[in-house]
mmCIF file of C-alpha atoms in Angstrom:
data_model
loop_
_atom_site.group_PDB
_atom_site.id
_atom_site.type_symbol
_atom_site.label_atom_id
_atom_site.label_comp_id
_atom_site.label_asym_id
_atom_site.label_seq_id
_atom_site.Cartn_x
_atom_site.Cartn_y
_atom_site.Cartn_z
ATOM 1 C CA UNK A 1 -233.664 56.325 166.863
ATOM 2 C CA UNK A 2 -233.037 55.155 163.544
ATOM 3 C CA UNK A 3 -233.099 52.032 161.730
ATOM 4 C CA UNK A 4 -229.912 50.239 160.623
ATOM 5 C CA UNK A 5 -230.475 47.562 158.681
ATOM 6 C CA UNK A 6 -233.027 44.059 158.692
ATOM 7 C CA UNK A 7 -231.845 41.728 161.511
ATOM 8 C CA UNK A 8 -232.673 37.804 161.579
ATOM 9 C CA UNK A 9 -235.603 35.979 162.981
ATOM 10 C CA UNK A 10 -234.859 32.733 165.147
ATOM 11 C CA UNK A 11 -236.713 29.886 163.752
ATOM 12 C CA UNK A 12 -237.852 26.364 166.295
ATOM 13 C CA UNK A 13 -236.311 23.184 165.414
ATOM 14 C CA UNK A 14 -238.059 21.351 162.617
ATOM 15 C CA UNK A 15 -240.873 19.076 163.968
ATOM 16 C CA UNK A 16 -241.404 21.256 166.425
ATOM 17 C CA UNK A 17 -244.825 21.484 167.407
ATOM 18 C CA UNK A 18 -244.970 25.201 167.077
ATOM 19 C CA UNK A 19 -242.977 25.442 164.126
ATOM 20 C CA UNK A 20 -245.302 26.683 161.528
ATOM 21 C CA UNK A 21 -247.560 28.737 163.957
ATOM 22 C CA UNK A 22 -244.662 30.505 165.279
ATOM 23 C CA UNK A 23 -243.172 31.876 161.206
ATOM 24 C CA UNK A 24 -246.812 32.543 160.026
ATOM 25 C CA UNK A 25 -246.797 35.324 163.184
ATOM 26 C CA UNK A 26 -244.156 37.289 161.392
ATOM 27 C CA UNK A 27 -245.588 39.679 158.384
ATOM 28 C CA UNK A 28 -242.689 41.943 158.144
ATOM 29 C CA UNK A 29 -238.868 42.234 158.726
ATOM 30 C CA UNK A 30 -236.922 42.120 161.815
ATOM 31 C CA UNK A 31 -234.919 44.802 162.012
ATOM 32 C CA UNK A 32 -232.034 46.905 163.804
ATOM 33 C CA UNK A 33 -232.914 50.034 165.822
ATOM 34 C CA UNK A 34 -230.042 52.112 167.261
ATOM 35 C CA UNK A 35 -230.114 55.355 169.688
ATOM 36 C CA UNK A 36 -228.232 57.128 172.457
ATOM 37 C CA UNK A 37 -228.891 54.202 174.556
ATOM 38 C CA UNK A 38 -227.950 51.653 172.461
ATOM 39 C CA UNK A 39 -228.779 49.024 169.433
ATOM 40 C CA UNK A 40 -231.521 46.644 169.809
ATOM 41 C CA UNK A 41 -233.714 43.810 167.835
ATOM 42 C CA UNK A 42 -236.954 44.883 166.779
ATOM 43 C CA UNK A 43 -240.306 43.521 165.416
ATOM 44 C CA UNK A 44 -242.975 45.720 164.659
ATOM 45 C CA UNK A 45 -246.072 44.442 162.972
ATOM 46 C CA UNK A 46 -247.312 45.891 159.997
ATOM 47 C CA UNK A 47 -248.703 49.853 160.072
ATOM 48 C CA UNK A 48 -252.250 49.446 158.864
ATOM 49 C CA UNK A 49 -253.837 53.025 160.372
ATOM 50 C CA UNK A 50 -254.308 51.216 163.446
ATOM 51 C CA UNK A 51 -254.994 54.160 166.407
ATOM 52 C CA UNK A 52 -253.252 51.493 169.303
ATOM 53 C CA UNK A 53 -249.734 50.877 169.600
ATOM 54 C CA UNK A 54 -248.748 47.972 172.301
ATOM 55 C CA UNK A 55 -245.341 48.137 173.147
ATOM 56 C CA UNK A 56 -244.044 44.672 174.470
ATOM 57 C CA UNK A 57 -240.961 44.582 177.013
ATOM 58 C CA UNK A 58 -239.782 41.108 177.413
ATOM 59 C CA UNK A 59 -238.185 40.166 180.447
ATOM 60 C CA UNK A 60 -234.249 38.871 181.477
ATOM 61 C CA UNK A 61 -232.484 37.034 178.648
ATOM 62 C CA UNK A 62 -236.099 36.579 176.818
ATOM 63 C CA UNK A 63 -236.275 36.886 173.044
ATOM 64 C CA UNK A 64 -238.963 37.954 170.660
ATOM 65 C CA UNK A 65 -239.665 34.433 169.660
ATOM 66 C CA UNK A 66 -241.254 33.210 172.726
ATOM 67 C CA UNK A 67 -244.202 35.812 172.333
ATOM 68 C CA UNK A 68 -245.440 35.069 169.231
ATOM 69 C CA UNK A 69 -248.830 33.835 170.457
ATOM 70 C CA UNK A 70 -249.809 36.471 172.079
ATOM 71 C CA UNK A 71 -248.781 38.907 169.317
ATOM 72 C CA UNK A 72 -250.812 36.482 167.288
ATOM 73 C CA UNK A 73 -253.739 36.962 169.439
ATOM 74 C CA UNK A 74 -253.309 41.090 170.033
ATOM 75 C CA UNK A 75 -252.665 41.581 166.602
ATOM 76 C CA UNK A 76 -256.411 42.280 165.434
ATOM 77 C CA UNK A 77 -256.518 45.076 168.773
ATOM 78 C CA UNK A 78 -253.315 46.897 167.808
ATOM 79 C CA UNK A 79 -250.382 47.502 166.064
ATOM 80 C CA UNK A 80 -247.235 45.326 168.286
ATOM 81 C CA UNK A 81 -243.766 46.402 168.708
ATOM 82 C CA UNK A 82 -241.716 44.157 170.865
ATOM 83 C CA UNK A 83 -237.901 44.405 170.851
ATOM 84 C CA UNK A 84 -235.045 42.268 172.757
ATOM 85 C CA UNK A 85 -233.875 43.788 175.661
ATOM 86 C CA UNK A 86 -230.572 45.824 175.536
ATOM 87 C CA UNK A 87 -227.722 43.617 175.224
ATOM 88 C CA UNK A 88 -229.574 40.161 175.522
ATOM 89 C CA UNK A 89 -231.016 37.584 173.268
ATOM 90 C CA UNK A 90 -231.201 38.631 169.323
ATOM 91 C CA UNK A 91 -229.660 42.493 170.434
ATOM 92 C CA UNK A 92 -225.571 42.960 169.963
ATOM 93 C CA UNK A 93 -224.141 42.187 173.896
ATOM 94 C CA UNK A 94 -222.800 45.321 175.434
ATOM 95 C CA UNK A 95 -218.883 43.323 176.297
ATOM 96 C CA UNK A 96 -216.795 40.763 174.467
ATOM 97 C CA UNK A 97 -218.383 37.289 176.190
ATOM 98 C CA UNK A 98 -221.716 36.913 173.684
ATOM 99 C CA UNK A 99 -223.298 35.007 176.554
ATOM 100 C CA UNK A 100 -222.787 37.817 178.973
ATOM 101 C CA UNK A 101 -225.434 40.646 180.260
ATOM 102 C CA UNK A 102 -223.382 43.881 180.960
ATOM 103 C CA UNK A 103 -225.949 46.331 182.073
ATOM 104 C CA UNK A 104 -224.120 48.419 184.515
ATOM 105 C CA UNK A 105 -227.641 50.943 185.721
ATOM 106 C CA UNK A 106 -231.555 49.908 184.754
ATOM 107 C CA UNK A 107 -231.439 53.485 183.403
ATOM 108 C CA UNK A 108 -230.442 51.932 179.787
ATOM 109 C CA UNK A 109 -233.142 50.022 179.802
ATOM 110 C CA UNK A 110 -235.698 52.955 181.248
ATOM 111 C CA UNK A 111 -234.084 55.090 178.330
ATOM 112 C CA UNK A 112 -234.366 52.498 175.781
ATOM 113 C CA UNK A 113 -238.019 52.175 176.176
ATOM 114 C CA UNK A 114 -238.385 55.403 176.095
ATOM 115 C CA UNK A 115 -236.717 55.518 172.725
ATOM 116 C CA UNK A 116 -238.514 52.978 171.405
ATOM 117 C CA UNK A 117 -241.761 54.185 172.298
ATOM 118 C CA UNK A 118 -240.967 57.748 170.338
ATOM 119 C CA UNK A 119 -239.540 56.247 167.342
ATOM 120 C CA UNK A 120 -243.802 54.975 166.709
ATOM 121 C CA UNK A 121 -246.107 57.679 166.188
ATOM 122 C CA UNK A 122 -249.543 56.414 167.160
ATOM 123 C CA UNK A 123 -252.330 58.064 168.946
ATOM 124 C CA UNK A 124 -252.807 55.681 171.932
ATOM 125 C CA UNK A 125 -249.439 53.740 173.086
ATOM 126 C CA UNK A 126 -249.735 50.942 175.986
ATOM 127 C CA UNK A 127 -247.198 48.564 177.089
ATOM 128 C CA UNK A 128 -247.455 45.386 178.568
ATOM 129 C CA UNK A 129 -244.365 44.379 179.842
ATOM 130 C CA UNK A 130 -243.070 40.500 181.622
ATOM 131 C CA UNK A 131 -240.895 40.403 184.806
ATOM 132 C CA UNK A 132 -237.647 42.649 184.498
ATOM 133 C CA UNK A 133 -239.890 44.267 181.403
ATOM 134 C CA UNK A 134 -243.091 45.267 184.231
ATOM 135 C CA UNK A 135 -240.223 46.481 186.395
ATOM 136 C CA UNK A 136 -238.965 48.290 183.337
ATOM 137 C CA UNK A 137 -242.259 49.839 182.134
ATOM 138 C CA UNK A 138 -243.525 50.199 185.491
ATOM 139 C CA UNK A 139 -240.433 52.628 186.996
ATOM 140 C CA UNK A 140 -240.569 54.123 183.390
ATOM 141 C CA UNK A 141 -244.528 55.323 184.423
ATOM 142 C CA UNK A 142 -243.586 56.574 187.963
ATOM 143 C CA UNK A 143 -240.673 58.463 186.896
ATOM 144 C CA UNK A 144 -242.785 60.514 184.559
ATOM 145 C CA UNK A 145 -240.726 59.129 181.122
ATOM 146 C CA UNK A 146 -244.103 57.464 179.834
ATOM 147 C CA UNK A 147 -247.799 58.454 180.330
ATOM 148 C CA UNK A 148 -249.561 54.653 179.407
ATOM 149 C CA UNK A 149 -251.703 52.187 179.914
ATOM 150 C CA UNK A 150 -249.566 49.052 181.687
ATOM 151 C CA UNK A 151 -250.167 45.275 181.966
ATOM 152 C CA UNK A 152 -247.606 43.587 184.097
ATOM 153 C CA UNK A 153 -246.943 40.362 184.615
ATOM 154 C CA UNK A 154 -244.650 39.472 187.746
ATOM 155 C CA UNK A 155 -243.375 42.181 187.421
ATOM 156 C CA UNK A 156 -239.531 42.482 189.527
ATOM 157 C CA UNK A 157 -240.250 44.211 192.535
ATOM 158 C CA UNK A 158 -237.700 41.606 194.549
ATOM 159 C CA UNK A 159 -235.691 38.813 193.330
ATOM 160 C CA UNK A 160 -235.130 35.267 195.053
ATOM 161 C CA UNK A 161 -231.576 34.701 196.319
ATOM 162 C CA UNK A 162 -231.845 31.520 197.788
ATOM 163 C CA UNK A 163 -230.213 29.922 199.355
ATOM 164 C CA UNK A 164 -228.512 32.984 199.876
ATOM 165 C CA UNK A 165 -229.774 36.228 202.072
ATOM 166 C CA UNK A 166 -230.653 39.007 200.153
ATOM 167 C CA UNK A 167 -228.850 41.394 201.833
ATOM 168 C CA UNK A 168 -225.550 38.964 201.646
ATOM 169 C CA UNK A 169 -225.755 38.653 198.393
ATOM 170 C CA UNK A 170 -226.240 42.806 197.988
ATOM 171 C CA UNK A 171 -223.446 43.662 199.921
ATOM 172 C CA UNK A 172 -221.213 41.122 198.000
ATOM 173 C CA UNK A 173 -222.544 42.286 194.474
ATOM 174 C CA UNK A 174 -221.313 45.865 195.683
ATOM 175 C CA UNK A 175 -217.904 44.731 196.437
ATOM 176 C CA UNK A 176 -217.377 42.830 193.063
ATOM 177 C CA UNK A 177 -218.432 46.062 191.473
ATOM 178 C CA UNK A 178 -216.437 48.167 193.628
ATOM 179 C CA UNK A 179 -213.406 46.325 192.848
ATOM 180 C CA UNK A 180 -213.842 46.439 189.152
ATOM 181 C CA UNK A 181 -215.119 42.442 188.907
ATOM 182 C CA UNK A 182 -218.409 43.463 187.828
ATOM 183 C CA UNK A 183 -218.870 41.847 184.819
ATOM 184 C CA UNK A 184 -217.753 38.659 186.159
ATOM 185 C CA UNK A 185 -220.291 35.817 186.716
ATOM 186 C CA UNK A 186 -222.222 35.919 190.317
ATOM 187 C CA UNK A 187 -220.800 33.374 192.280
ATOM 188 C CA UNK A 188 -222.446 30.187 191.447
ATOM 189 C CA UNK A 189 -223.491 31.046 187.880
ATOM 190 C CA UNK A 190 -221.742 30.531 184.698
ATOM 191 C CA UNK A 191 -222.240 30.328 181.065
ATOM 192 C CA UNK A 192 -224.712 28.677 179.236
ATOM 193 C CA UNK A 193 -225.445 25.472 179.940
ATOM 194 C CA UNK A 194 -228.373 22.928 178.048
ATOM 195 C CA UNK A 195 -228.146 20.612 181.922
ATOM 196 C CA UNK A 196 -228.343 23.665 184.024
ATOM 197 C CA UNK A 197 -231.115 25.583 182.096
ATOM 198 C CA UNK A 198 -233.195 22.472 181.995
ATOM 199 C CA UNK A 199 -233.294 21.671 185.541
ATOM 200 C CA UNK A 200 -233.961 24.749 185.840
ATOM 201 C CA UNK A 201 -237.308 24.914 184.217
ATOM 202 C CA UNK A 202 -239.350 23.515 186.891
ATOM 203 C CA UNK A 203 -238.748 27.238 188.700
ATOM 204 C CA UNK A 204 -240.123 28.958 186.025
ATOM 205 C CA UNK A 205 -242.867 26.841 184.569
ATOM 206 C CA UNK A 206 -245.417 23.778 186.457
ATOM 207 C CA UNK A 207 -246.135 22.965 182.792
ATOM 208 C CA UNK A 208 -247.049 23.477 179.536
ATOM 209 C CA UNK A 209 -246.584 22.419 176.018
ATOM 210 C CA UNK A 210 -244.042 25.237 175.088
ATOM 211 C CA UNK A 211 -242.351 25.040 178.801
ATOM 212 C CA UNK A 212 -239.253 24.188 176.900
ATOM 213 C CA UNK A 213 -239.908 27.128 173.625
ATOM 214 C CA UNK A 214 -236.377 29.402 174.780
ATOM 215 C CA UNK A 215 -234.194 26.447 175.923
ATOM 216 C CA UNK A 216 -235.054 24.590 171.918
ATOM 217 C CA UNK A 217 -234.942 28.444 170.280
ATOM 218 C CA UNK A 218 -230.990 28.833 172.170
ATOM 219 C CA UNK A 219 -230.048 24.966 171.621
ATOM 220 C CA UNK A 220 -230.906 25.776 167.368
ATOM 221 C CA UNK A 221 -229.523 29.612 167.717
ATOM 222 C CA UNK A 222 -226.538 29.749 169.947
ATOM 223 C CA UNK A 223 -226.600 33.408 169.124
ATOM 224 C CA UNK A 224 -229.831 33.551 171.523
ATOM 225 C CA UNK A 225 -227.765 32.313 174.430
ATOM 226 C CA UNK A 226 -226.809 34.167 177.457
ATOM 227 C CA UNK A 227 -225.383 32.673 180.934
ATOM 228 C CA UNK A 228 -226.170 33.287 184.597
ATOM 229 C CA UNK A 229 -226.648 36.759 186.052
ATOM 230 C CA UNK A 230 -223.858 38.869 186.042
ATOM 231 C CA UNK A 231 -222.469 40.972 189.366
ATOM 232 C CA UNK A 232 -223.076 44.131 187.949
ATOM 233 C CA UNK A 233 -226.718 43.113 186.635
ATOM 234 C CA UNK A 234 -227.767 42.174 189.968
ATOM 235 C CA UNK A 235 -226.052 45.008 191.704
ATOM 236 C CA UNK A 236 -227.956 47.506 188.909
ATOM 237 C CA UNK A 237 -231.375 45.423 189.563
ATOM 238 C CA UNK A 238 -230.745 46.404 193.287
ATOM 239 C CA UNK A 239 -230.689 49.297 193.070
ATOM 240 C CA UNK A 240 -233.387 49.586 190.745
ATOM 241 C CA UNK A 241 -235.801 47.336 192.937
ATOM 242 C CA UNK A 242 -235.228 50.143 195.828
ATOM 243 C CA UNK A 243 -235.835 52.687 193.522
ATOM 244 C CA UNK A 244 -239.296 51.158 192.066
ATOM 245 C CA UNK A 245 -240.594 50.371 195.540
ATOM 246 C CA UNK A 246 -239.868 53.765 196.692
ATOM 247 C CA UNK A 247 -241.774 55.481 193.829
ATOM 248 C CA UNK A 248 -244.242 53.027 194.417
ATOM 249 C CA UNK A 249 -245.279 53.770 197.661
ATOM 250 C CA UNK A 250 -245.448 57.582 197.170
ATOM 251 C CA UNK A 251 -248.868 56.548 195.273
ATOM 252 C CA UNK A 252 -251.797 56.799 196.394
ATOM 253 C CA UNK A 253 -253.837 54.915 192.863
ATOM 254 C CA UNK A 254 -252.859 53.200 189.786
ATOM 255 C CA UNK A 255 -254.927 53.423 187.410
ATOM 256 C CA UNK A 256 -254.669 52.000 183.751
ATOM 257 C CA UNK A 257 -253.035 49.192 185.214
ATOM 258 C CA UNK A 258 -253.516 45.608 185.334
ATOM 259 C CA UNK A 259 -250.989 43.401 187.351
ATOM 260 C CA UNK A 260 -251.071 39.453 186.869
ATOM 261 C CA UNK A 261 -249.350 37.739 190.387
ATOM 262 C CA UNK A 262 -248.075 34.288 190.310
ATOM 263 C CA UNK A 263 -248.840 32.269 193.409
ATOM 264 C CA UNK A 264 -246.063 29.805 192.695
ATOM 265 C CA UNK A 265 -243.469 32.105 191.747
ATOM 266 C CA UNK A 266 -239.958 30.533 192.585
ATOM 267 C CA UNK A 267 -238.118 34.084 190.635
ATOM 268 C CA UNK A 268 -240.040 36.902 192.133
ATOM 269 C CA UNK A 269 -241.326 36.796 195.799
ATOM 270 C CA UNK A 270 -244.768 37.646 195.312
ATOM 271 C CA UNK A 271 -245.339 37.192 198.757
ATOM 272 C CA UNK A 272 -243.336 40.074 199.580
ATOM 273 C CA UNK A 273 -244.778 42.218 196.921
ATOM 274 C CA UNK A 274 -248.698 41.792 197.287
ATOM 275 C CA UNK A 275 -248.900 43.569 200.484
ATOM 276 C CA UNK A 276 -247.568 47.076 198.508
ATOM 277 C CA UNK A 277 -250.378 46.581 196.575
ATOM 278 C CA UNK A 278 -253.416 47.169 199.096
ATOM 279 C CA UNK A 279 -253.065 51.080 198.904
ATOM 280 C CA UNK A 280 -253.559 51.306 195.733
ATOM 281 C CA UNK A 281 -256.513 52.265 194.162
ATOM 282 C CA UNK A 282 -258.154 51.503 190.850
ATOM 283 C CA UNK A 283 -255.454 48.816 190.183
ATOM 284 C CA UNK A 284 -256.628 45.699 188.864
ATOM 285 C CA UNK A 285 -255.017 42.611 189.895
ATOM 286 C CA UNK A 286 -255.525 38.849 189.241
ATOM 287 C CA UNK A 287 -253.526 35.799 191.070
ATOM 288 C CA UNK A 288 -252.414 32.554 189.152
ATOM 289 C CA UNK A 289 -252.099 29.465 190.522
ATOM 290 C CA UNK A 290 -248.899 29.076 188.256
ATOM 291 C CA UNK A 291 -245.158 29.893 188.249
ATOM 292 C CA UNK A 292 -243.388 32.690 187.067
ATOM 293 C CA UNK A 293 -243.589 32.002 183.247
ATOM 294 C CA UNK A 294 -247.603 32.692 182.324
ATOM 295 C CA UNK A 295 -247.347 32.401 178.983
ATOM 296 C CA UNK A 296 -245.288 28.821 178.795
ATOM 297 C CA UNK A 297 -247.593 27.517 181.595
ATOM 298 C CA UNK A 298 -250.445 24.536 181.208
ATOM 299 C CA UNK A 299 -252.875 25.840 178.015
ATOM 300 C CA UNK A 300 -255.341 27.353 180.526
ATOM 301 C CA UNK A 301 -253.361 29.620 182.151
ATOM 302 C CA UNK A 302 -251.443 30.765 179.334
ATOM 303 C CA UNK A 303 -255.112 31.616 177.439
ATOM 304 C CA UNK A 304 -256.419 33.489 180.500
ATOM 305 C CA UNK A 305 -253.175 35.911 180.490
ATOM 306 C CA UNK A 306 -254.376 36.112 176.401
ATOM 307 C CA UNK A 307 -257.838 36.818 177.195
ATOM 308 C CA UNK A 308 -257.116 39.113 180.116
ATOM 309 C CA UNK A 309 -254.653 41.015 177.364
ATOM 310 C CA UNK A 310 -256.901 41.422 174.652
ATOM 311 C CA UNK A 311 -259.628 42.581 177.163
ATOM 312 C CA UNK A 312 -257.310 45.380 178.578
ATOM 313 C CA UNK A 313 -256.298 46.341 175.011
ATOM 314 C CA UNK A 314 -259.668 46.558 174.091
ATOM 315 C CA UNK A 315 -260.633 49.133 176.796
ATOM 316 C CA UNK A 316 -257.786 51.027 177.380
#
């Protein structure tokens, strides 16, 4: 990979309350990396010797921005490098619509991490990666691309369909795709809507003061914005979800690996996914009585998932 140029930061509205805290995280540039698999936004703290690198995978339509506490808090533990996901959020969109995810295979996003993850040169690399970014850095691990240290959170082993059935809404993805309507709009979804997104919160987080920290970062940056899933995202994160489970249960441990499990998750099915888990040994995992978004939850929960972090940093 190489990098092409500085690329912008996304400020909060002024009088937000996490304004300030939020530009005093960022000590260098923002900048453009671009590779085989593609261009994406990237922040990487300042190279100061350190011997840990974490990499930080952020998860569907996420931006940079809305981890800028916990870089804050890792910072003293490692160097960070977090980037926006291929074709979402601060990164150039792989179609015409801006507000549009076109990722036809999760293998652009397996070999973008890879990528990424080469371009550092540090002794000891981990990666800590939220929802589509565990799934991401956890199918990277079992497919032999990286050799790290994980930390997932919810990671996507499933995905909710209501009030759809999953294999209904498989079979239709398939056909869209087949018939060259993949990157259409899944039935039911659209662009980007302020209404939509915010009654939508409530399935994400119970509460917290920075529930709302995307929705105000894509209302000041419409740049940030992206719409409902696309058919040939969900088909692609079908297949992918097979694939990961598969690997998954051809382990027998998992070690080096902490996984964080919402018990209110309305986005993953936890409930689903927790019983794959029993087989596995040395894996360390810890339940939340919270929803799907740890970090944006009520201030406890969101400085457990910090402490929990810097721990595993610490000893990995």
């Amino acid at each position: 990979m190489k990098v092409v140029g500085n690329a912008p930061h996304f400020d909060l509205p002024l009088g937000h309350v996490a304004r300030a805290d939020m530009d005093a995280t960022w000590r260098q540039p923002f900048q453009y990396l671009e590779g085989q698999h593609g261009k994406v936004r990237v922040y990487a703290s300042p190279d100061e010797g350190q011997e840990k690198c974490l990499f930080v995978h952020p998860g569907f339509t996420e931006p940079i921005e809305k981890y800028f506490q916990l870089i804050k808090k890792l910072e003293p533990e490692a160097r960070i490098v977090i980037f926006d996901p291929l074709g979402q959020a601060g990164s150039p969109r792989l179609g015409n619509d801006p507000e549009k995810i076109l990722i036809q295979d999760f293998e652009q996003h397996l070999g973008m991490l890879q990528d990424i993850m080469d371009h550092f040169d540090h002794h000891k690399k981990l990666v800590l990666g939220h929802s589509m970014g565990g799934h991401v850095a956890l199918r990277a691990r079992l497919e032999g691309l990286i050799d790290t240290p994980l930390f997932l959170s919810n990671p996507m082993l499933n995905f909710r369909t209501k009030p759809w059935p999953a294999v209904f809404v498989r079979l239709l993805m398939a056909k869209f795709v087949a018939l060259g309507l993949g990157q259409n709009y899944a039935p039911g979804r659209g662009g980007w809507n302020y209404r939509a997104y915010l009654s939508g919160l409530d399935k994400l987080a119970e509460g917290g003061p920075l529930r709302n920290m995307q929705l105000d970062l894509e209302r000041r940056h419409p740049v940030l914005r992206t719409g409902g899933a696309t058919c040939c995202w969900i088909e692609a994160a079908f297949r992918s979800c097979d694939r990961l489970r598969h690997l998954l249960e051809q382990e027998s441990a998992l070690p080096e690996c902490v996984w964080l499990i919402s018990d209110h998750d309305e986005v993953i099915d936890n409930n689903r996914i927790t019983p794959r888990l029993k087989h596995l040994k040395a894996l360390q995992i810890h339940h939340f009585d919270a929803g799907h978004e740890l970090l944006l939850e009520r201030d406890e929960v969101a400085q457990s998932f910090m402490e929990l972090a810097v721990s595993w940093v610490r000893s990995a």
